[in-house]
Short mmCIF file of N, CA and C and ligand atoms in Angstrom, two decimals:
data_model
loop_
_atom_site.label_atom_id
_atom_site.label_comp_id
_atom_site.label_asym_id
_atom_site.label_seq_id
_atom_site.Cartn_x
_atom_site.Cartn_y
_atom_site.Cartn_z
N MET P 555 59.95 -118.96 125.92
CA MET P 555 59.88 -117.49 125.84
C MET P 555 58.49 -116.99 126.23
N ASP P 556 58.41 -116.02 127.11
CA ASP P 556 57.09 -115.50 127.45
C ASP P 556 56.77 -114.29 126.55
N HIS P 557 55.58 -113.74 126.73
CA HIS P 557 55.12 -112.69 125.83
C HIS P 557 56.00 -111.45 125.83
N GLU P 558 56.52 -111.08 127.02
CA GLU P 558 57.37 -109.89 127.07
C GLU P 558 58.67 -110.09 126.29
N GLU P 559 59.25 -111.28 126.41
CA GLU P 559 60.49 -111.56 125.68
C GLU P 559 60.24 -111.59 124.17
N ILE P 560 59.10 -112.12 123.77
CA ILE P 560 58.77 -112.14 122.34
C ILE P 560 58.65 -110.71 121.83
N ALA P 561 57.96 -109.86 122.57
CA ALA P 561 57.75 -108.47 122.16
C ALA P 561 59.08 -107.74 121.95
N GLU P 562 60.07 -108.05 122.78
CA GLU P 562 61.39 -107.41 122.64
C GLU P 562 62.07 -107.78 121.33
N ASP P 563 61.76 -108.96 120.83
CA ASP P 563 62.41 -109.45 119.61
C ASP P 563 61.76 -108.90 118.34
N LEU P 564 60.60 -108.27 118.48
CA LEU P 564 59.86 -107.87 117.30
C LEU P 564 59.93 -106.37 117.05
N GLY P 565 59.95 -105.99 115.76
CA GLY P 565 59.82 -104.61 115.37
C GLY P 565 58.35 -104.32 115.15
N SER P 566 58.04 -103.62 114.08
CA SER P 566 56.65 -103.25 113.84
C SER P 566 55.85 -104.43 113.28
N ILE P 567 54.53 -104.35 113.48
CA ILE P 567 53.63 -105.32 112.86
C ILE P 567 53.50 -104.95 111.38
N VAL P 568 53.77 -105.89 110.51
CA VAL P 568 53.75 -105.62 109.06
C VAL P 568 52.37 -105.92 108.48
N VAL P 569 51.77 -107.01 108.92
CA VAL P 569 50.39 -107.32 108.52
C VAL P 569 49.66 -107.85 109.76
N THR P 570 48.50 -107.28 110.04
CA THR P 570 47.76 -107.70 111.24
C THR P 570 46.99 -108.99 110.98
N GLN P 571 46.60 -109.63 112.07
CA GLN P 571 45.81 -110.86 112.01
C GLN P 571 44.52 -110.62 111.20
N GLU P 572 43.90 -109.48 111.46
CA GLU P 572 42.65 -109.14 110.77
C GLU P 572 42.87 -108.96 109.26
N GLN P 573 43.94 -108.24 108.90
CA GLN P 573 44.24 -108.06 107.47
C GLN P 573 44.50 -109.40 106.79
N ILE P 574 45.21 -110.28 107.48
CA ILE P 574 45.50 -111.60 106.90
C ILE P 574 44.20 -112.36 106.66
N SER P 575 43.33 -112.37 107.64
CA SER P 575 42.13 -113.21 107.49
C SER P 575 41.20 -112.65 106.42
N VAL P 576 41.09 -111.32 106.32
CA VAL P 576 40.27 -110.73 105.27
C VAL P 576 40.85 -111.08 103.89
N ARG P 577 42.16 -110.93 103.76
CA ARG P 577 42.81 -111.16 102.46
C ARG P 577 42.73 -112.63 102.03
N ILE P 578 42.88 -113.53 102.98
CA ILE P 578 42.81 -114.96 102.62
C ILE P 578 41.41 -115.30 102.11
N ARG P 579 40.40 -114.71 102.72
CA ARG P 579 39.03 -114.98 102.24
C ARG P 579 38.83 -114.42 100.84
N GLU P 580 39.42 -113.25 100.56
CA GLU P 580 39.33 -112.69 99.20
C GLU P 580 40.03 -113.59 98.19
N LEU P 581 41.23 -114.03 98.56
CA LEU P 581 41.98 -114.90 97.64
C LEU P 581 41.23 -116.21 97.40
N ALA P 582 40.65 -116.75 98.46
CA ALA P 582 39.89 -118.00 98.33
C ALA P 582 38.73 -117.82 97.37
N ALA P 583 38.09 -116.67 97.41
CA ALA P 583 36.96 -116.42 96.49
C ALA P 583 37.44 -116.40 95.04
N HIS P 584 38.62 -115.79 94.79
CA HIS P 584 39.19 -115.79 93.43
C HIS P 584 39.54 -117.21 92.98
N VAL P 585 40.17 -117.94 93.87
CA VAL P 585 40.56 -119.32 93.53
C VAL P 585 39.31 -120.14 93.22
N HIS P 586 38.29 -119.99 94.05
CA HIS P 586 37.07 -120.75 93.87
C HIS P 586 36.45 -120.47 92.50
N GLU P 587 36.42 -119.20 92.15
CA GLU P 587 35.86 -118.78 90.86
C GLU P 587 36.68 -119.37 89.69
N ASP P 588 38.00 -119.27 89.80
CA ASP P 588 38.88 -119.72 88.71
C ASP P 588 38.88 -121.23 88.51
N TYR P 589 38.65 -121.98 89.57
CA TYR P 589 38.72 -123.45 89.46
C TYR P 589 37.34 -124.10 89.54
N LYS P 590 36.32 -123.31 89.25
CA LYS P 590 34.95 -123.86 89.31
C LYS P 590 34.82 -125.11 88.46
N ASP P 591 34.24 -126.16 89.02
CA ASP P 591 34.04 -127.42 88.31
C ASP P 591 35.33 -128.07 87.83
N GLN P 592 36.46 -127.66 88.37
CA GLN P 592 37.72 -128.28 87.96
C GLN P 592 38.41 -128.94 89.14
N ASP P 593 39.25 -129.87 88.78
CA ASP P 593 40.12 -130.50 89.77
C ASP P 593 41.05 -129.45 90.38
N LEU P 594 41.35 -129.57 91.65
CA LEU P 594 42.30 -128.65 92.28
C LEU P 594 43.08 -129.37 93.37
N LEU P 595 44.39 -129.29 93.26
CA LEU P 595 45.28 -129.86 94.27
C LEU P 595 46.12 -128.74 94.87
N LEU P 596 45.96 -128.51 96.16
CA LEU P 596 46.79 -127.51 96.83
C LEU P 596 48.09 -128.16 97.28
N VAL P 597 49.21 -127.57 96.89
CA VAL P 597 50.51 -128.08 97.32
C VAL P 597 51.15 -127.06 98.26
N GLY P 598 51.21 -127.40 99.52
CA GLY P 598 51.77 -126.49 100.52
C GLY P 598 53.26 -126.72 100.69
N VAL P 599 53.97 -125.61 100.87
CA VAL P 599 55.41 -125.71 101.08
C VAL P 599 55.66 -125.64 102.59
N LEU P 600 56.13 -126.75 103.13
CA LEU P 600 56.41 -126.84 104.57
C LEU P 600 57.65 -126.05 104.93
N LYS P 601 57.74 -125.46 106.13
CA LYS P 601 56.64 -125.46 107.08
C LYS P 601 55.89 -124.14 107.07
N GLY P 602 56.46 -123.16 106.33
CA GLY P 602 55.94 -121.80 106.39
C GLY P 602 54.50 -121.63 105.95
N ALA P 603 54.02 -122.52 105.07
CA ALA P 603 52.68 -122.33 104.50
C ALA P 603 51.58 -123.04 105.28
N VAL P 604 51.93 -123.62 106.42
CA VAL P 604 50.94 -124.41 107.16
C VAL P 604 49.72 -123.59 107.59
N MET P 605 49.96 -122.43 108.17
CA MET P 605 48.84 -121.59 108.64
C MET P 605 48.01 -121.10 107.45
N LEU P 606 48.71 -120.66 106.41
CA LEU P 606 48.04 -120.17 105.20
C LEU P 606 47.19 -121.28 104.58
N MET P 607 47.75 -122.45 104.45
CA MET P 607 47.02 -123.59 103.88
C MET P 607 45.78 -123.91 104.71
N ALA P 608 45.94 -123.92 106.02
CA ALA P 608 44.82 -124.26 106.90
C ALA P 608 43.68 -123.26 106.71
N ASP P 609 44.00 -121.97 106.65
CA ASP P 609 42.96 -120.95 106.53
C ASP P 609 42.40 -120.88 105.11
N LEU P 610 43.28 -120.95 104.12
CA LEU P 610 42.83 -120.89 102.72
C LEU P 610 41.92 -122.06 102.38
N SER P 611 42.34 -123.26 102.74
CA SER P 611 41.56 -124.44 102.36
C SER P 611 40.18 -124.41 103.01
N ARG P 612 40.12 -123.90 104.25
CA ARG P 612 38.81 -123.85 104.92
C ARG P 612 37.96 -122.69 104.45
N ALA P 613 38.59 -121.71 103.77
CA ALA P 613 37.80 -120.61 103.19
C ALA P 613 37.26 -120.97 101.82
N LEU P 614 37.66 -122.12 101.27
CA LEU P 614 37.15 -122.55 99.97
C LEU P 614 35.86 -123.34 100.16
N PRO P 615 34.78 -122.90 99.53
CA PRO P 615 33.51 -123.61 99.70
C PRO P 615 33.41 -124.83 98.77
N ARG P 616 34.41 -125.69 98.83
CA ARG P 616 34.45 -126.90 97.99
C ARG P 616 35.43 -127.87 98.65
N LEU P 617 35.51 -129.06 98.09
CA LEU P 617 36.51 -130.00 98.58
C LEU P 617 37.80 -129.83 97.78
N VAL P 618 38.91 -129.87 98.46
CA VAL P 618 40.22 -129.85 97.77
C VAL P 618 41.13 -130.89 98.41
N GLU P 619 42.03 -131.39 97.60
CA GLU P 619 43.08 -132.24 98.15
C GLU P 619 44.26 -131.37 98.52
N MET P 620 44.99 -131.80 99.51
CA MET P 620 46.21 -131.09 99.92
C MET P 620 47.37 -132.06 99.93
N ASP P 621 48.49 -131.61 99.41
CA ASP P 621 49.72 -132.38 99.51
C ASP P 621 50.82 -131.41 99.95
N TRP P 622 51.93 -131.94 100.37
CA TRP P 622 52.96 -131.10 100.99
C TRP P 622 54.34 -131.45 100.47
N MET P 623 55.14 -130.42 100.34
CA MET P 623 56.55 -130.61 100.03
C MET P 623 57.36 -129.82 101.03
N ALA P 624 58.53 -130.31 101.34
CA ALA P 624 59.46 -129.51 102.14
C ALA P 624 60.73 -129.33 101.34
N VAL P 625 61.11 -128.08 101.17
CA VAL P 625 62.36 -127.78 100.47
C VAL P 625 63.21 -126.89 101.36
N SER P 626 64.48 -126.90 101.12
CA SER P 626 65.34 -126.06 101.94
C SER P 626 66.19 -125.17 101.06
N SER P 627 66.19 -123.88 101.34
CA SER P 627 67.07 -122.99 100.59
C SER P 627 67.79 -122.02 101.52
N TYR P 628 67.46 -122.08 102.80
CA TYR P 628 67.95 -121.06 103.73
C TYR P 628 68.88 -121.57 104.81
N GLY P 629 68.73 -122.82 105.19
CA GLY P 629 69.42 -123.25 106.41
C GLY P 629 68.92 -122.40 107.56
N TYR P 630 69.81 -121.88 108.37
CA TYR P 630 69.38 -121.09 109.51
C TYR P 630 69.62 -119.60 109.31
N GLY P 631 70.05 -119.18 108.13
CA GLY P 631 70.35 -117.76 107.91
C GLY P 631 69.11 -116.97 107.54
N THR P 632 69.31 -115.74 107.10
CA THR P 632 68.19 -114.90 106.69
C THR P 632 68.25 -114.57 105.20
N ARG P 633 69.11 -115.24 104.44
CA ARG P 633 69.17 -115.04 102.98
C ARG P 633 69.15 -116.37 102.25
N SER P 634 68.52 -116.41 101.09
CA SER P 634 68.47 -117.63 100.29
C SER P 634 69.86 -118.03 99.84
N SER P 635 70.13 -119.33 99.87
CA SER P 635 71.44 -119.79 99.39
C SER P 635 71.40 -120.05 97.88
N GLY P 636 70.18 -120.22 97.33
CA GLY P 636 70.07 -120.51 95.90
C GLY P 636 70.12 -122.00 95.61
N VAL P 637 70.58 -122.78 96.57
CA VAL P 637 70.60 -124.23 96.39
C VAL P 637 69.35 -124.81 97.03
N VAL P 638 68.47 -125.38 96.20
CA VAL P 638 67.21 -125.91 96.72
C VAL P 638 67.31 -127.43 96.83
N ARG P 639 67.00 -127.94 97.99
CA ARG P 639 66.98 -129.38 98.21
C ARG P 639 65.57 -129.81 98.58
N ILE P 640 65.14 -130.97 98.07
CA ILE P 640 63.85 -131.53 98.51
C ILE P 640 64.09 -132.32 99.79
N LEU P 641 63.43 -131.86 100.86
CA LEU P 641 63.56 -132.56 102.14
C LEU P 641 62.43 -133.57 102.31
N LYS P 642 61.26 -133.22 101.74
CA LYS P 642 60.12 -134.15 101.74
C LYS P 642 59.39 -133.96 100.43
N ASP P 643 59.19 -135.03 99.69
CA ASP P 643 58.52 -134.91 98.40
C ASP P 643 57.01 -135.13 98.57
N LEU P 644 56.26 -134.82 97.50
CA LEU P 644 54.82 -135.03 97.50
C LEU P 644 54.51 -136.52 97.71
N ASP P 645 53.34 -136.79 98.30
CA ASP P 645 52.92 -138.18 98.44
C ASP P 645 52.28 -138.67 97.15
N GLY P 646 51.61 -137.76 96.41
CA GLY P 646 50.81 -138.18 95.25
C GLY P 646 51.44 -137.80 93.92
N ASP P 647 50.77 -138.27 92.87
CA ASP P 647 51.18 -138.08 91.50
C ASP P 647 50.58 -136.78 90.96
N LEU P 648 51.27 -136.06 90.10
CA LEU P 648 50.74 -134.79 89.58
C LEU P 648 50.17 -134.90 88.17
N ASN P 649 50.26 -136.06 87.59
CA ASN P 649 49.81 -136.22 86.21
C ASN P 649 48.39 -135.71 85.98
N GLY P 650 48.26 -134.69 85.12
CA GLY P 650 46.95 -134.17 84.75
C GLY P 650 46.27 -133.31 85.82
N ARG P 651 46.96 -133.05 86.93
CA ARG P 651 46.33 -132.30 88.02
C ARG P 651 46.49 -130.79 87.83
N ASN P 652 45.50 -130.04 88.35
CA ASN P 652 45.64 -128.59 88.45
C ASN P 652 46.24 -128.28 89.81
N VAL P 653 47.50 -127.85 89.78
CA VAL P 653 48.23 -127.64 91.02
C VAL P 653 48.25 -126.16 91.38
N LEU P 654 47.93 -125.86 92.63
CA LEU P 654 48.11 -124.51 93.15
C LEU P 654 49.12 -124.59 94.29
N VAL P 655 50.29 -124.01 94.06
CA VAL P 655 51.33 -124.01 95.08
C VAL P 655 51.00 -122.94 96.11
N VAL P 656 51.00 -123.32 97.36
CA VAL P 656 50.68 -122.40 98.45
C VAL P 656 51.97 -122.13 99.23
N GLU P 657 52.43 -120.86 99.15
CA GLU P 657 53.74 -120.52 99.72
C GLU P 657 53.62 -119.30 100.61
N ASP P 658 54.49 -119.24 101.61
CA ASP P 658 54.41 -118.14 102.57
C ASP P 658 54.92 -116.82 102.02
N ILE P 659 56.14 -116.84 101.44
CA ILE P 659 56.75 -115.57 101.07
C ILE P 659 57.67 -115.72 99.86
N LEU P 660 57.68 -114.70 99.05
CA LEU P 660 58.56 -114.66 97.88
C LEU P 660 59.61 -113.58 98.15
N ASP P 661 60.85 -114.01 98.24
CA ASP P 661 61.93 -113.06 98.54
C ASP P 661 62.83 -112.97 97.32
N SER P 662 63.88 -113.78 97.24
CA SER P 662 64.70 -113.79 96.03
C SER P 662 63.95 -114.46 94.89
N GLY P 663 62.97 -115.31 95.22
CA GLY P 663 62.22 -116.04 94.21
C GLY P 663 62.89 -117.34 93.78
N LEU P 664 64.07 -117.59 94.30
CA LEU P 664 64.83 -118.78 93.89
C LEU P 664 64.07 -120.06 94.22
N THR P 665 63.50 -120.10 95.41
CA THR P 665 62.81 -121.32 95.82
C THR P 665 61.60 -121.60 94.93
N LEU P 666 60.76 -120.57 94.74
CA LEU P 666 59.53 -120.79 93.98
C LEU P 666 59.79 -121.04 92.50
N SER P 667 60.75 -120.33 91.90
CA SER P 667 60.95 -120.55 90.46
C SER P 667 61.48 -121.97 90.24
N TRP P 668 62.29 -122.44 91.16
CA TRP P 668 62.77 -123.82 91.06
C TRP P 668 61.61 -124.80 91.25
N LEU P 669 60.78 -124.50 92.24
CA LEU P 669 59.67 -125.41 92.57
C LEU P 669 58.65 -125.50 91.44
N VAL P 670 58.31 -124.36 90.85
CA VAL P 670 57.31 -124.35 89.77
C VAL P 670 57.82 -125.18 88.59
N GLN P 671 59.09 -124.99 88.25
CA GLN P 671 59.66 -125.79 87.15
C GLN P 671 59.65 -127.27 87.48
N ASN P 672 60.00 -127.58 88.70
CA ASN P 672 60.03 -128.97 89.14
C ASN P 672 58.64 -129.61 89.03
N LEU P 673 57.61 -128.89 89.47
CA LEU P 673 56.25 -129.44 89.44
C LEU P 673 55.72 -129.54 88.01
N ARG P 674 56.06 -128.54 87.17
CA ARG P 674 55.64 -128.59 85.76
C ARG P 674 56.21 -129.83 85.07
N SER P 675 57.45 -130.17 85.41
CA SER P 675 58.12 -131.30 84.75
C SER P 675 57.49 -132.64 85.12
N ARG P 676 56.57 -132.64 86.08
CA ARG P 676 55.95 -133.91 86.49
C ARG P 676 54.60 -134.14 85.83
N GLY P 677 54.30 -133.37 84.79
CA GLY P 677 53.10 -133.65 84.01
C GLY P 677 51.81 -133.05 84.56
N ALA P 678 51.91 -132.05 85.42
CA ALA P 678 50.70 -131.38 85.90
C ALA P 678 50.01 -130.68 84.74
N ALA P 679 48.68 -130.62 84.76
CA ALA P 679 47.93 -129.92 83.71
C ALA P 679 48.17 -128.42 83.83
N SER P 680 48.26 -127.91 85.06
CA SER P 680 48.56 -126.50 85.27
C SER P 680 49.25 -126.35 86.63
N VAL P 681 50.11 -125.35 86.70
CA VAL P 681 50.76 -125.04 87.98
C VAL P 681 50.68 -123.53 88.19
N GLU P 682 49.95 -123.11 89.23
CA GLU P 682 49.87 -121.69 89.58
C GLU P 682 50.39 -121.51 91.01
N VAL P 683 50.58 -120.24 91.37
CA VAL P 683 51.16 -119.95 92.69
C VAL P 683 50.27 -118.98 93.48
N LEU P 684 50.03 -119.33 94.71
CA LEU P 684 49.40 -118.41 95.66
C LEU P 684 50.41 -118.15 96.78
N CYS P 685 50.68 -116.88 97.02
CA CYS P 685 51.72 -116.53 97.98
C CYS P 685 51.21 -115.42 98.89
N LEU P 686 51.42 -115.57 100.19
CA LEU P 686 50.89 -114.57 101.13
C LEU P 686 51.65 -113.25 101.06
N LEU P 687 52.98 -113.32 101.02
CA LEU P 687 53.79 -112.10 101.11
C LEU P 687 54.81 -112.04 99.98
N ARG P 688 55.10 -110.83 99.54
CA ARG P 688 56.14 -110.65 98.52
C ARG P 688 57.01 -109.46 98.89
N LYS P 689 58.33 -109.67 98.84
CA LYS P 689 59.28 -108.59 99.13
C LYS P 689 59.70 -107.92 97.83
N PRO P 690 60.21 -106.67 97.91
CA PRO P 690 60.57 -105.93 96.69
C PRO P 690 61.61 -106.66 95.83
N SER P 691 62.50 -107.41 96.48
CA SER P 691 63.54 -108.14 95.75
C SER P 691 62.95 -109.12 94.73
N ALA P 692 61.72 -109.57 94.97
CA ALA P 692 61.10 -110.57 94.12
C ALA P 692 60.68 -110.02 92.76
N VAL P 693 60.65 -108.70 92.64
CA VAL P 693 60.22 -108.10 91.38
C VAL P 693 61.22 -108.43 90.26
N LYS P 694 62.47 -108.64 90.65
CA LYS P 694 63.52 -108.93 89.68
C LYS P 694 63.39 -110.31 89.04
N VAL P 695 62.81 -111.22 89.75
CA VAL P 695 62.73 -112.58 89.20
C VAL P 695 61.37 -112.85 88.57
N ASP P 696 61.39 -113.81 87.69
CA ASP P 696 60.22 -114.07 86.89
C ASP P 696 59.40 -115.23 87.48
N VAL P 697 58.78 -114.97 88.63
CA VAL P 697 57.91 -115.99 89.20
C VAL P 697 56.47 -115.50 89.09
N PRO P 698 55.67 -116.18 88.29
CA PRO P 698 54.30 -115.73 88.11
C PRO P 698 53.43 -116.09 89.31
N VAL P 699 53.19 -115.10 90.17
CA VAL P 699 52.31 -115.31 91.32
C VAL P 699 50.90 -114.90 90.90
N LYS P 700 50.01 -115.87 90.77
CA LYS P 700 48.66 -115.56 90.33
C LYS P 700 47.84 -114.93 91.44
N TYR P 701 48.05 -115.38 92.65
CA TYR P 701 47.29 -114.87 93.80
C TYR P 701 48.28 -114.39 94.86
N LEU P 702 48.26 -113.08 95.12
CA LEU P 702 49.20 -112.50 96.09
C LEU P 702 48.45 -111.87 97.26
N GLY P 703 48.94 -112.13 98.47
CA GLY P 703 48.36 -111.51 99.65
C GLY P 703 48.78 -110.06 99.79
N PHE P 704 50.06 -109.83 100.07
CA PHE P 704 50.55 -108.47 100.35
C PHE P 704 51.96 -108.26 99.82
N ASP P 705 52.21 -107.08 99.29
CA ASP P 705 53.58 -106.63 99.05
C ASP P 705 54.07 -105.99 100.34
N ILE P 706 55.23 -106.42 100.81
CA ILE P 706 55.76 -105.88 102.07
C ILE P 706 57.15 -105.29 101.85
N PRO P 707 57.60 -104.44 102.78
CA PRO P 707 58.95 -103.86 102.66
C PRO P 707 60.04 -104.93 102.81
N ASP P 708 61.25 -104.57 102.45
CA ASP P 708 62.36 -105.51 102.50
C ASP P 708 62.92 -105.64 103.90
N GLU P 709 62.18 -106.36 104.73
CA GLU P 709 62.61 -106.61 106.11
C GLU P 709 62.45 -108.09 106.36
N PHE P 710 63.20 -108.63 107.28
CA PHE P 710 62.99 -110.03 107.64
C PHE P 710 61.79 -110.11 108.58
N VAL P 711 60.79 -110.88 108.19
CA VAL P 711 59.55 -110.96 108.97
C VAL P 711 59.32 -112.36 109.51
N VAL P 712 58.55 -112.42 110.59
CA VAL P 712 58.20 -113.70 111.20
C VAL P 712 56.72 -113.71 111.56
N GLY P 713 56.22 -114.91 111.83
CA GLY P 713 54.82 -115.05 112.25
C GLY P 713 53.94 -115.60 111.16
N PHE P 714 52.76 -116.07 111.53
CA PHE P 714 51.82 -116.70 110.61
C PHE P 714 52.53 -117.74 109.73
N GLY P 715 53.33 -118.57 110.38
CA GLY P 715 54.03 -119.64 109.68
C GLY P 715 55.50 -119.36 109.42
N LEU P 716 55.84 -118.08 109.32
CA LEU P 716 57.23 -117.73 109.01
C LEU P 716 58.11 -117.78 110.25
N ASP P 717 59.30 -118.30 110.09
CA ASP P 717 60.16 -118.48 111.25
C ASP P 717 61.47 -117.74 111.13
N TYR P 718 62.12 -117.60 112.28
CA TYR P 718 63.56 -117.34 112.30
C TYR P 718 64.13 -118.43 113.20
N ALA P 719 65.00 -119.28 112.64
CA ALA P 719 65.57 -120.42 113.38
C ALA P 719 64.48 -121.22 114.10
N GLU P 720 63.39 -121.48 113.37
CA GLU P 720 62.25 -122.30 113.84
C GLU P 720 61.40 -121.65 114.93
N GLN P 721 61.68 -120.39 115.25
CA GLN P 721 60.86 -119.70 116.25
C GLN P 721 59.86 -118.76 115.57
N TYR P 722 58.86 -118.38 116.34
CA TYR P 722 57.87 -117.34 115.97
C TYR P 722 56.79 -117.78 114.98
N ARG P 723 56.79 -119.03 114.53
CA ARG P 723 55.81 -119.44 113.51
C ARG P 723 54.38 -119.27 113.98
N ASN P 724 54.13 -119.42 115.28
CA ASN P 724 52.75 -119.41 115.77
C ASN P 724 52.26 -118.02 116.17
N LEU P 725 53.01 -116.97 115.87
CA LEU P 725 52.45 -115.62 116.03
C LEU P 725 51.28 -115.48 115.06
N THR P 726 50.24 -114.77 115.49
CA THR P 726 49.05 -114.69 114.64
C THR P 726 49.13 -113.57 113.61
N CYS P 727 50.09 -112.65 113.77
CA CYS P 727 50.29 -111.59 112.77
C CYS P 727 51.65 -111.79 112.12
N VAL P 728 51.97 -110.95 111.14
CA VAL P 728 53.31 -110.95 110.55
C VAL P 728 54.03 -109.70 111.07
N ALA P 729 55.18 -109.91 111.70
CA ALA P 729 55.92 -108.78 112.28
C ALA P 729 57.37 -108.81 111.83
N ALA P 730 57.99 -107.62 111.80
CA ALA P 730 59.42 -107.56 111.49
C ALA P 730 60.19 -108.10 112.69
N LEU P 731 61.28 -108.77 112.41
CA LEU P 731 62.14 -109.26 113.49
C LEU P 731 63.16 -108.17 113.79
N ALA P 732 63.32 -107.84 115.06
CA ALA P 732 64.28 -106.79 115.42
C ALA P 732 65.69 -107.24 115.03
N PRO P 733 66.46 -106.36 114.38
CA PRO P 733 67.79 -106.75 113.90
C PRO P 733 68.70 -107.32 114.98
N HIS P 734 68.52 -106.87 116.25
CA HIS P 734 69.42 -107.39 117.29
C HIS P 734 69.30 -108.91 117.43
N VAL P 735 68.16 -109.47 117.04
CA VAL P 735 67.97 -110.92 117.18
C VAL P 735 68.89 -111.70 116.22
N TYR P 736 68.93 -111.27 114.94
CA TYR P 736 69.77 -112.05 114.03
C TYR P 736 71.19 -111.52 113.92
N GLU P 737 71.40 -110.29 114.33
CA GLU P 737 72.78 -109.77 114.29
C GLU P 737 73.66 -110.41 115.36
N GLN P 738 73.03 -110.83 116.47
CA GLN P 738 73.84 -111.46 117.51
C GLN P 738 74.05 -112.94 117.23
N ALA P 739 73.31 -113.49 116.25
CA ALA P 739 73.41 -114.93 115.98
C ALA P 739 74.68 -115.27 115.19
P1 LIG K 1232 63.41 -117.08 98.30
O1 LIG K 1232 63.97 -118.33 97.67
O2 LIG K 1232 64.49 -116.09 98.58
O3 LIG K 1232 62.25 -116.49 97.56
O4 LIG K 1232 62.95 -117.48 99.74
C1 LIG K 1232 61.79 -118.14 99.97
C2 LIG K 1232 61.79 -118.81 101.31
O5 LIG K 1232 62.68 -118.21 102.24
C3 LIG K 1232 60.43 -118.68 101.92
O6 LIG K 1232 59.65 -119.79 101.60
C4 LIG K 1232 60.71 -118.60 103.39
O7 LIG K 1232 60.74 -119.87 103.96
C5 LIG K 1232 62.08 -117.99 103.49
N1 LIG K 1232 62.02 -116.53 103.74
C6 LIG K 1232 62.23 -115.52 102.87
N2 LIG K 1232 62.08 -114.32 103.44
C7 LIG K 1232 61.74 -114.58 104.73
C8 LIG K 1232 61.42 -113.73 105.85
O8 LIG K 1232 61.41 -112.49 105.81
N3 LIG K 1232 61.12 -114.38 107.01
C9 LIG K 1232 61.10 -115.72 107.14
N4 LIG K 1232 61.38 -116.56 106.12
C10 LIG K 1232 61.71 -115.99 104.93
MG1 LIG K 1233 59.27 -121.36 103.06
#
């Protein structure tokens, strides 16, 4: 797909590249302050959190370990199925660790609430959540997001790690996907 074709698939820009980078640096400063002199393990949720993890971890003026999990709740659709499967588990042990889950977006909240419970059950000393985007639907569920990037409208968005059918992850901003793209699918 070339740039013109990509532009046709997108609606408005929801969060600009500049807004994202400023906000990630602010969040990193909060995280740094809260975990001063403490162990910290960042757990990224593949694949959507890759860009966020890369920028957040490098904005932290300290060393951190990173581990990754892949879970599936969507398949190829645009709504959560509610059934969460582990596609790739963590490489390391969580016993006694301070875990910060790094996630791209909170929509129904089904994925994160399941994930937080799952990680807590593995003996972590603490489990907190950092999430770049939150949709209005997430207000209904009880997922404690300690560090939030942006509240966004209830639209399907892509870019900065977020995909539709594995496309658009490498856009540098977050943009709404034009409905004609998923309505024809
Ligand atoms: P939830 O379980 O409904 O909260 O969905 C969380 C997961 O669904 C996220 O980690 C994303 O991978 C995906 N997701 C939710 N909303 C969007 C969106 O607007 N664009 C792309 N992926 C999304
Ligand atoms: Mg995801």
